[in-house]
Amino acid sequence: MKIKNEKSKETLQELIDTKDFVAHVSVDCTIFGFHNNILKVLLLKYHDLDLWSLPGGFVFNDEDLREAAERVLYERTHLQNIFLKQFHTFGRIDRTENNVHQILLKNKGVEVPKDHWIFQRFITVGYCSLIDFSMANTFPDAFNESCEWFEVDKLPKMAFDHDRIIETGLEYLRMNINTEVAASNLLPEKFTMKDLQCLYETILGEKFRRNNFQRKILSLNILDRLEKLYDGSANKAPYLYKFKTRIYNPTNQYPISNEEEN
């Protein structure tokens, strides 16, 4: 359901008239989801534009960066109580040269001076999270008309430098997969080693030998082994596992690799 044009214009007018934002600073949220063994990212489509973006927005003077990220994510997607991790700051000079706001405001008939703050250079702080993809239940607002999950390697045409933000967020996720996966809801509370291996392979983009993966993942001491999973089949019943309550990753290196197999 699209928002009425009159309401959209009024909301945009209220936004550009606001004087309470921190100058030149914004936040963008890269929300990853895992579905059918595919890693996806949550994107929003602009009204009347063939462009997609991350859930993002501006920072009020009276709120912390994290508070701004949580607020913006809720306003754009209705997601709340999501663990967000700050992962990078993006400040290239030309990152906002394809100024989507200028096109959007022009299409809506909203007149704004060329020197308005919304057209100026912005440095954005990136936050990322891993969630169950079925959690997203978005609604249209002044900027966005729809929200969809896209495979991370099959992105649509992106606004600003949001494709680079997604790429950097994915790299961060890969470098911190032990702690980030353990803190997420991507797997059930109890899961098999095969389930976990499939998740690692999807995020890291590489395949592992079963015995080698199990040996390495158990050496990280991030799992508790539980009872066996008996499903009535003739196959050997696998053990169930769950993540330990507290996880500690002492390095910034990929925790699992195929280096020893080559």
mmCIF file of C-alpha atoms in Angstrom:
data_model
loop_
_atom_site.group_PDB
_atom_site.id
_atom_site.type_symbol
_atom_site.label_atom_id
_atom_site.label_comp_id
_atom_site.label_asym_id
_atom_site.label_seq_id
_atom_site.Cartn_x
_atom_site.Cartn_y
_atom_site.Cartn_z
ATOM 1 C CA MET A 1 0.000 0.000 0.000
ATOM 2 C CA LYS A 2 1.447 3.339 -1.054
ATOM 3 C CA ILE A 3 1.217 6.412 1.109
ATOM 4 C CA LYS A 4 -0.893 9.265 -0.253
ATOM 5 C CA ASN A 5 1.100 11.931 -2.070
ATOM 6 C CA GLU A 6 -0.316 14.743 0.093
ATOM 7 C CA LYS A 7 0.766 13.015 3.285
ATOM 8 C CA SER A 8 4.199 12.292 1.847
ATOM 9 C CA LYS A 9 4.704 15.937 0.920
ATOM 10 C CA GLU A 10 3.677 17.136 4.364
ATOM 11 C CA THR A 11 6.057 14.710 6.037
ATOM 12 C CA LEU A 12 8.905 15.775 3.777
ATOM 13 C CA GLN A 13 8.169 19.428 4.501
ATOM 14 C CA GLU A 14 8.312 18.759 8.231
ATOM 15 C CA LEU A 15 11.622 16.984 7.753
ATOM 16 C CA ILE A 16 13.371 19.689 5.772
ATOM 17 C CA ASP A 17 12.078 22.387 8.142
ATOM 18 C CA THR A 18 13.667 20.643 11.122
ATOM 19 C CA LYS A 19 16.531 22.530 12.766
ATOM 20 C CA ASP A 20 17.352 19.927 15.411
ATOM 21 C CA PHE A 21 19.592 17.547 13.453
ATOM 22 C CA VAL A 22 23.348 17.176 13.971
ATOM 23 C CA ALA A 23 25.000 18.776 10.950
ATOM 24 C CA HIS A 24 26.539 16.463 8.321
ATOM 25 C CA VAL A 25 26.010 13.209 10.286
ATOM 26 C CA SER A 26 23.657 10.332 9.460
ATOM 27 C CA VAL A 27 23.225 6.658 10.319
ATOM 28 C CA ASP A 28 22.566 3.684 8.031
ATOM 29 C CA CYS A 29 21.516 0.193 9.116
ATOM 30 C CA THR A 30 22.622 -2.923 7.231
ATOM 31 C CA ILE A 31 20.226 -5.681 8.288
ATOM 32 C CA PHE A 32 21.188 -9.183 7.166
ATOM 33 C CA GLY A 33 18.833 -12.161 7.166
ATOM 34 C CA PHE A 34 19.327 -15.885 6.519
ATOM 35 C CA HIS A 35 16.665 -17.747 4.533
ATOM 36 C CA ASN A 36 16.768 -21.037 2.595
ATOM 37 C CA ASN A 37 20.543 -21.100 2.913
ATOM 38 C CA ILE A 38 20.832 -17.659 1.305
ATOM 39 C CA LEU A 39 22.180 -14.519 2.966
ATOM 40 C CA LYS A 40 19.997 -11.482 2.254
ATOM 41 C CA VAL A 41 19.948 -7.782 3.100
ATOM 42 C CA LEU A 42 16.907 -5.616 3.852
ATOM 43 C CA LEU A 43 16.413 -2.710 1.414
ATOM 44 C CA LEU A 44 13.877 0.086 0.960
ATOM 45 C CA LYS A 45 12.632 1.496 -2.341
ATOM 46 C CA TYR A 46 12.223 5.238 -2.780
ATOM 47 C CA HIS A 47 8.891 6.681 -3.879
ATOM 48 C CA ASP A 48 8.629 6.988 -7.664
ATOM 49 C CA LEU A 49 12.339 6.250 -8.114
ATOM 50 C CA ASP A 50 14.052 3.130 -9.373
ATOM 51 C CA LEU A 51 16.487 3.255 -6.471
ATOM 52 C CA TRP A 52 16.892 1.254 -3.285
ATOM 53 C CA SER A 53 18.589 2.164 -0.033
ATOM 54 C CA LEU A 54 19.450 0.936 3.414
ATOM 55 C CA PRO A 55 17.245 2.027 6.318
ATOM 56 C CA GLY A 56 18.901 5.282 7.289
ATOM 57 C CA GLY A 57 18.327 8.805 8.506
ATOM 58 C CA PHE A 58 19.557 11.790 10.448
ATOM 59 C CA VAL A 59 20.639 12.253 14.057
ATOM 60 C CA PHE A 60 18.863 14.582 16.462
ATOM 61 C CA ASN A 61 20.947 16.840 18.690
ATOM 62 C CA ASP A 62 19.535 15.249 21.836
ATOM 63 C CA GLU A 63 20.184 11.573 21.022
ATOM 64 C CA ASP A 64 23.171 9.254 20.946
ATOM 65 C CA LEU A 65 24.238 7.633 17.682
ATOM 66 C CA ARG A 66 22.909 4.246 18.761
ATOM 67 C CA GLU A 67 19.603 5.791 19.771
ATOM 68 C CA ALA A 68 19.404 7.435 16.353
ATOM 69 C CA ALA A 69 20.095 4.122 14.604
ATOM 70 C CA GLU A 70 17.401 2.360 16.643
ATOM 71 C CA ARG A 71 14.885 5.137 16.004
ATOM 72 C CA VAL A 72 15.602 5.340 12.280
ATOM 73 C CA LEU A 73 15.379 1.564 11.885
ATOM 74 C CA TYR A 74 11.991 1.556 13.612
ATOM 75 C CA GLU A 75 10.685 4.491 11.555
ATOM 76 C CA ARG A 76 11.740 2.846 8.297
ATOM 77 C CA THR A 77 10.949 -0.810 9.012
ATOM 78 C CA HIS A 78 9.050 -1.136 12.312
ATOM 79 C CA LEU A 79 11.861 -3.359 13.595
ATOM 80 C CA GLN A 80 12.659 -2.770 17.248
ATOM 81 C CA ASN A 81 14.706 -4.311 20.056
ATOM 82 C CA ILE A 82 17.298 -5.332 17.469
ATOM 83 C CA PHE A 83 20.950 -5.694 18.480
ATOM 84 C CA LEU A 84 22.851 -3.184 16.317
ATOM 85 C CA LYS A 85 26.623 -3.176 16.024
ATOM 86 C CA GLN A 86 28.516 -0.108 14.799
ATOM 87 C CA PHE A 87 30.981 -1.363 12.191
ATOM 88 C CA HIS A 88 32.333 1.493 10.046
ATOM 89 C CA THR A 89 32.173 5.210 9.253
ATOM 90 C CA PHE A 90 31.762 6.276 5.623
ATOM 91 C CA GLY A 91 33.066 9.696 4.636
ATOM 92 C CA ARG A 92 34.197 9.779 1.026
ATOM 93 C CA ILE A 93 33.829 13.245 -0.474
ATOM 94 C CA ASP A 94 31.653 12.054 -3.338
ATOM 95 C CA ARG A 95 29.443 9.602 -1.412
ATOM 96 C CA THR A 96 26.305 11.771 -1.745
ATOM 97 C CA GLU A 97 26.904 13.326 -5.160
ATOM 98 C CA ASN A 98 23.981 11.410 -6.704
ATOM 99 C CA ASN A 99 21.709 13.325 -4.367
ATOM 100 C CA VAL A 100 18.530 11.282 -4.180
ATOM 101 C CA HIS A 101 16.919 13.791 -1.837
ATOM 102 C CA GLN A 102 17.119 16.516 -4.469
ATOM 103 C CA ILE A 103 15.352 14.332 -7.043
ATOM 104 C CA LEU A 104 12.754 13.138 -4.565
ATOM 105 C CA LEU A 105 11.873 16.632 -3.358
ATOM 106 C CA LYS A 106 11.645 17.913 -6.928
ATOM 107 C CA ASN A 107 9.306 15.065 -7.878
ATOM 108 C CA LYS A 108 7.073 15.930 -4.924
ATOM 109 C CA GLY A 109 7.042 19.625 -5.769
ATOM 110 C CA VAL A 110 8.778 20.617 -2.534
ATOM 111 C CA GLU A 111 10.990 23.659 -3.099
ATOM 112 C CA VAL A 112 14.210 23.713 -1.115
ATOM 113 C CA PRO A 113 17.144 26.167 -1.430
ATOM 114 C CA LYS A 114 20.269 24.697 -3.028
ATOM 115 C CA ASP A 115 22.283 25.423 0.108
ATOM 116 C CA HIS A 116 19.830 23.528 2.360
ATOM 117 C CA TRP A 117 21.449 21.162 4.879
ATOM 118 C CA ILE A 118 19.850 18.096 3.290
ATOM 119 C CA PHE A 119 21.930 18.641 0.126
ATOM 120 C CA GLN A 120 25.240 19.089 1.930
ATOM 121 C CA ARG A 121 27.962 16.532 2.527
ATOM 122 C CA PHE A 122 27.120 13.804 5.039
ATOM 123 C CA ILE A 123 29.312 11.359 6.914
ATOM 124 C CA THR A 124 27.342 8.269 7.829
ATOM 125 C CA VAL A 125 27.903 5.776 10.623
ATOM 126 C CA GLY A 126 27.109 2.195 9.668
ATOM 127 C CA TYR A 127 25.337 -0.262 11.967
ATOM 128 C CA CYS A 128 24.647 -3.894 11.159
ATOM 129 C CA SER A 129 22.609 -6.757 12.563
ATOM 130 C CA LEU A 130 21.598 -10.331 11.821
ATOM 131 C CA ILE A 131 17.916 -11.157 12.184
ATOM 132 C CA ASP A 132 15.343 -13.746 11.216
ATOM 133 C CA PHE A 133 14.261 -12.496 7.785
ATOM 134 C CA SER A 134 10.575 -13.043 8.629
ATOM 135 C CA MET A 135 10.747 -10.336 11.315
ATOM 136 C CA ALA A 136 10.669 -7.404 8.909
ATOM 137 C CA ASN A 137 7.208 -5.863 8.668
ATOM 138 C CA THR A 138 7.686 -2.483 7.055
ATOM 139 C CA PHE A 139 5.291 0.291 6.239
ATOM 140 C CA PRO A 140 5.551 3.182 3.747
ATOM 141 C CA ASP A 141 6.763 6.559 4.929
ATOM 142 C CA ALA A 142 7.716 9.864 3.358
ATOM 143 C CA PHE A 143 10.760 8.438 1.599
ATOM 144 C CA ASN A 144 10.035 4.751 1.030
ATOM 145 C CA GLU A 145 7.178 2.871 -0.574
ATOM 146 C CA SER A 146 8.247 -0.736 -0.106
ATOM 147 C CA CYS A 147 10.766 -2.979 1.598
ATOM 148 C CA GLU A 148 12.221 -6.248 0.320
ATOM 149 C CA TRP A 149 14.991 -8.747 1.023
ATOM 150 C CA PHE A 150 17.696 -9.043 -1.645
ATOM 151 C CA GLU A 151 20.494 -11.576 -1.968
ATOM 152 C CA VAL A 152 23.758 -9.866 -1.033
ATOM 153 C CA ASP A 153 25.308 -10.695 -4.407
ATOM 154 C CA LYS A 154 22.233 -9.650 -6.419
ATOM 155 C CA LEU A 155 21.604 -6.064 -5.354
ATOM 156 C CA PRO A 156 19.328 -3.680 -7.278
ATOM 157 C CA LYS A 157 20.379 -0.154 -8.262
ATOM 158 C CA MET A 158 21.450 1.504 -5.015
ATOM 159 C CA ALA A 159 21.303 5.105 -3.822
ATOM 160 C CA PHE A 160 24.399 6.964 -2.629
ATOM 161 C CA ASP A 161 27.203 4.557 -1.643
ATOM 162 C CA HIS A 162 24.914 2.005 -0.017
ATOM 163 C CA ASP A 163 26.312 -0.856 -2.101
ATOM 164 C CA ARG A 164 29.725 -0.132 -0.558
ATOM 165 C CA ILE A 165 28.187 0.001 2.922
ATOM 166 C CA ILE A 166 26.642 -3.438 2.376
ATOM 167 C CA GLU A 167 29.948 -4.834 1.103
ATOM 168 C CA THR A 168 31.792 -3.468 4.136
ATOM 169 C CA GLY A 169 29.093 -4.759 6.491
ATOM 170 C CA LEU A 170 29.377 -8.222 4.973
ATOM 171 C CA GLU A 171 33.142 -8.172 5.419
ATOM 172 C CA TYR A 172 32.691 -7.148 9.056
ATOM 173 C CA LEU A 173 30.217 -9.966 9.538
ATOM 174 C CA ARG A 174 32.669 -12.476 8.097
ATOM 175 C CA MET A 175 35.504 -11.235 10.285
ATOM 176 C CA ASN A 176 33.350 -11.496 13.412
ATOM 177 C CA ILE A 177 31.178 -14.464 12.559
ATOM 178 C CA ASN A 178 31.736 -16.260 15.889
ATOM 179 C CA THR A 179 30.332 -13.517 18.067
ATOM 180 C CA GLU A 180 27.821 -12.055 15.607
ATOM 181 C CA VAL A 181 26.227 -15.379 14.663
ATOM 182 C CA ALA A 182 26.095 -16.472 18.278
ATOM 183 C CA ALA A 183 24.330 -13.267 19.245
ATOM 184 C CA SER A 184 21.728 -13.579 16.492
ATOM 185 C CA ASN A 185 18.508 -15.456 15.913
ATOM 186 C CA LEU A 186 19.595 -17.025 12.653
ATOM 187 C CA LEU A 187 19.420 -20.555 14.069
ATOM 188 C CA PRO A 188 16.990 -22.220 16.470
ATOM 189 C CA GLU A 189 18.089 -22.459 20.084
ATOM 190 C CA LYS A 190 19.079 -26.078 19.394
ATOM 191 C CA PHE A 191 20.669 -27.011 16.076
ATOM 192 C CA THR A 192 22.833 -29.660 14.459
ATOM 193 C CA MET A 193 26.421 -29.250 13.342
ATOM 194 C CA LYS A 194 25.185 -29.532 9.757
ATOM 195 C CA ASP A 195 22.860 -26.563 10.316
ATOM 196 C CA LEU A 196 25.714 -24.484 11.669
ATOM 197 C CA GLN A 197 28.069 -25.499 8.874
ATOM 198 C CA CYS A 198 25.502 -24.463 6.281
ATOM 199 C CA LEU A 199 25.181 -21.057 7.940
ATOM 200 C CA TYR A 200 28.957 -20.533 8.029
ATOM 201 C CA GLU A 201 29.308 -21.587 4.395
ATOM 202 C CA THR A 202 26.588 -19.158 3.344
ATOM 203 C CA ILE A 203 28.060 -16.180 5.197
ATOM 204 C CA LEU A 204 31.693 -16.883 4.344
ATOM 205 C CA GLY A 205 30.934 -17.943 0.774
ATOM 206 C CA GLU A 206 33.013 -21.126 0.814
ATOM 207 C CA LYS A 207 32.572 -24.843 1.383
ATOM 208 C CA PHE A 208 34.136 -26.904 4.206
ATOM 209 C CA ARG A 209 34.832 -30.558 4.789
ATOM 210 C CA ARG A 210 32.489 -31.832 7.476
ATOM 211 C CA ASN A 211 35.111 -33.310 9.827
ATOM 212 C CA ASN A 212 37.425 -30.329 9.453
ATOM 213 C CA PHE A 213 34.622 -27.851 10.170
ATOM 214 C CA GLN A 214 33.437 -29.743 13.240
ATOM 215 C CA ARG A 215 36.946 -30.012 14.659
ATOM 216 C CA LYS A 216 37.633 -26.305 14.211
ATOM 217 C CA ILE A 217 34.274 -25.074 15.460
ATOM 218 C CA LEU A 218 34.483 -27.223 18.604
ATOM 219 C CA SER A 219 37.991 -25.900 19.287
ATOM 220 C CA LEU A 220 36.521 -22.375 19.526
ATOM 221 C CA ASN A 221 34.622 -23.425 22.664
ATOM 222 C CA ILE A 222 31.488 -21.513 21.711
ATOM 223 C CA LEU A 223 29.058 -24.470 21.772
ATOM 224 C CA ASP A 224 27.444 -26.742 24.338
ATOM 225 C CA ARG A 225 26.671 -30.261 23.120
ATOM 226 C CA LEU A 226 23.194 -31.547 24.013
ATOM 227 C CA GLU A 227 21.197 -34.717 23.372
ATOM 228 C CA LYS A 228 21.075 -36.533 20.034
ATOM 229 C CA LEU A 229 18.412 -35.742 17.452
ATOM 230 C CA TYR A 230 16.368 -38.893 16.855
ATOM 231 C CA ASP A 231 14.066 -38.449 13.867
ATOM 232 C CA GLY A 232 13.222 -42.094 13.181
ATOM 233 C CA SER A 233 15.453 -42.380 10.108
ATOM 234 C CA ALA A 234 18.028 -45.096 9.543
ATOM 235 C CA ASN A 235 20.851 -42.557 9.544
ATOM 236 C CA LYS A 236 23.095 -42.060 12.540
ATOM 237 C CA ALA A 237 21.465 -39.560 14.889
ATOM 238 C CA PRO A 238 23.418 -36.273 15.053
ATOM 239 C CA TYR A 239 24.034 -34.354 18.263
ATOM 240 C CA LEU A 240 22.202 -31.131 18.961
ATOM 241 C CA TYR A 241 24.135 -28.036 20.039
ATOM 242 C CA LYS A 242 23.447 -24.591 21.407
ATOM 243 C CA PHE A 243 25.594 -21.494 21.752
ATOM 244 C CA LYS A 244 27.222 -20.818 25.094
ATOM 245 C CA THR A 245 25.801 -17.832 26.951
ATOM 246 C CA ARG A 246 29.020 -15.858 26.708
ATOM 247 C CA ILE A 247 31.181 -15.876 23.615
ATOM 248 C CA TYR A 248 34.714 -14.565 23.337
ATOM 249 C CA ASN A 249 36.505 -14.176 20.018
ATOM 250 C CA PRO A 250 40.163 -13.245 20.694
ATOM 251 C CA THR A 251 41.100 -12.546 17.057
ATOM 252 C CA ASN A 252 39.838 -10.621 14.085
ATOM 253 C CA GLN A 253 40.710 -13.398 11.652
ATOM 254 C CA TYR A 254 38.295 -15.698 9.883
ATOM 255 C CA PRO A 255 37.575 -18.405 12.481
ATOM 256 C CA ILE A 256 37.135 -21.148 9.870
ATOM 257 C CA SER A 257 39.119 -21.491 6.669
ATOM 258 C CA ASN A 258 40.234 -24.048 4.140
ATOM 259 C CA GLU A 259 43.918 -23.171 4.438
ATOM 260 C CA GLU A 260 44.843 -26.472 6.052
ATOM 261 C CA GLU A 261 43.014 -28.433 3.352
ATOM 262 C CA ASN A 262 45.022 -27.050 0.416
#
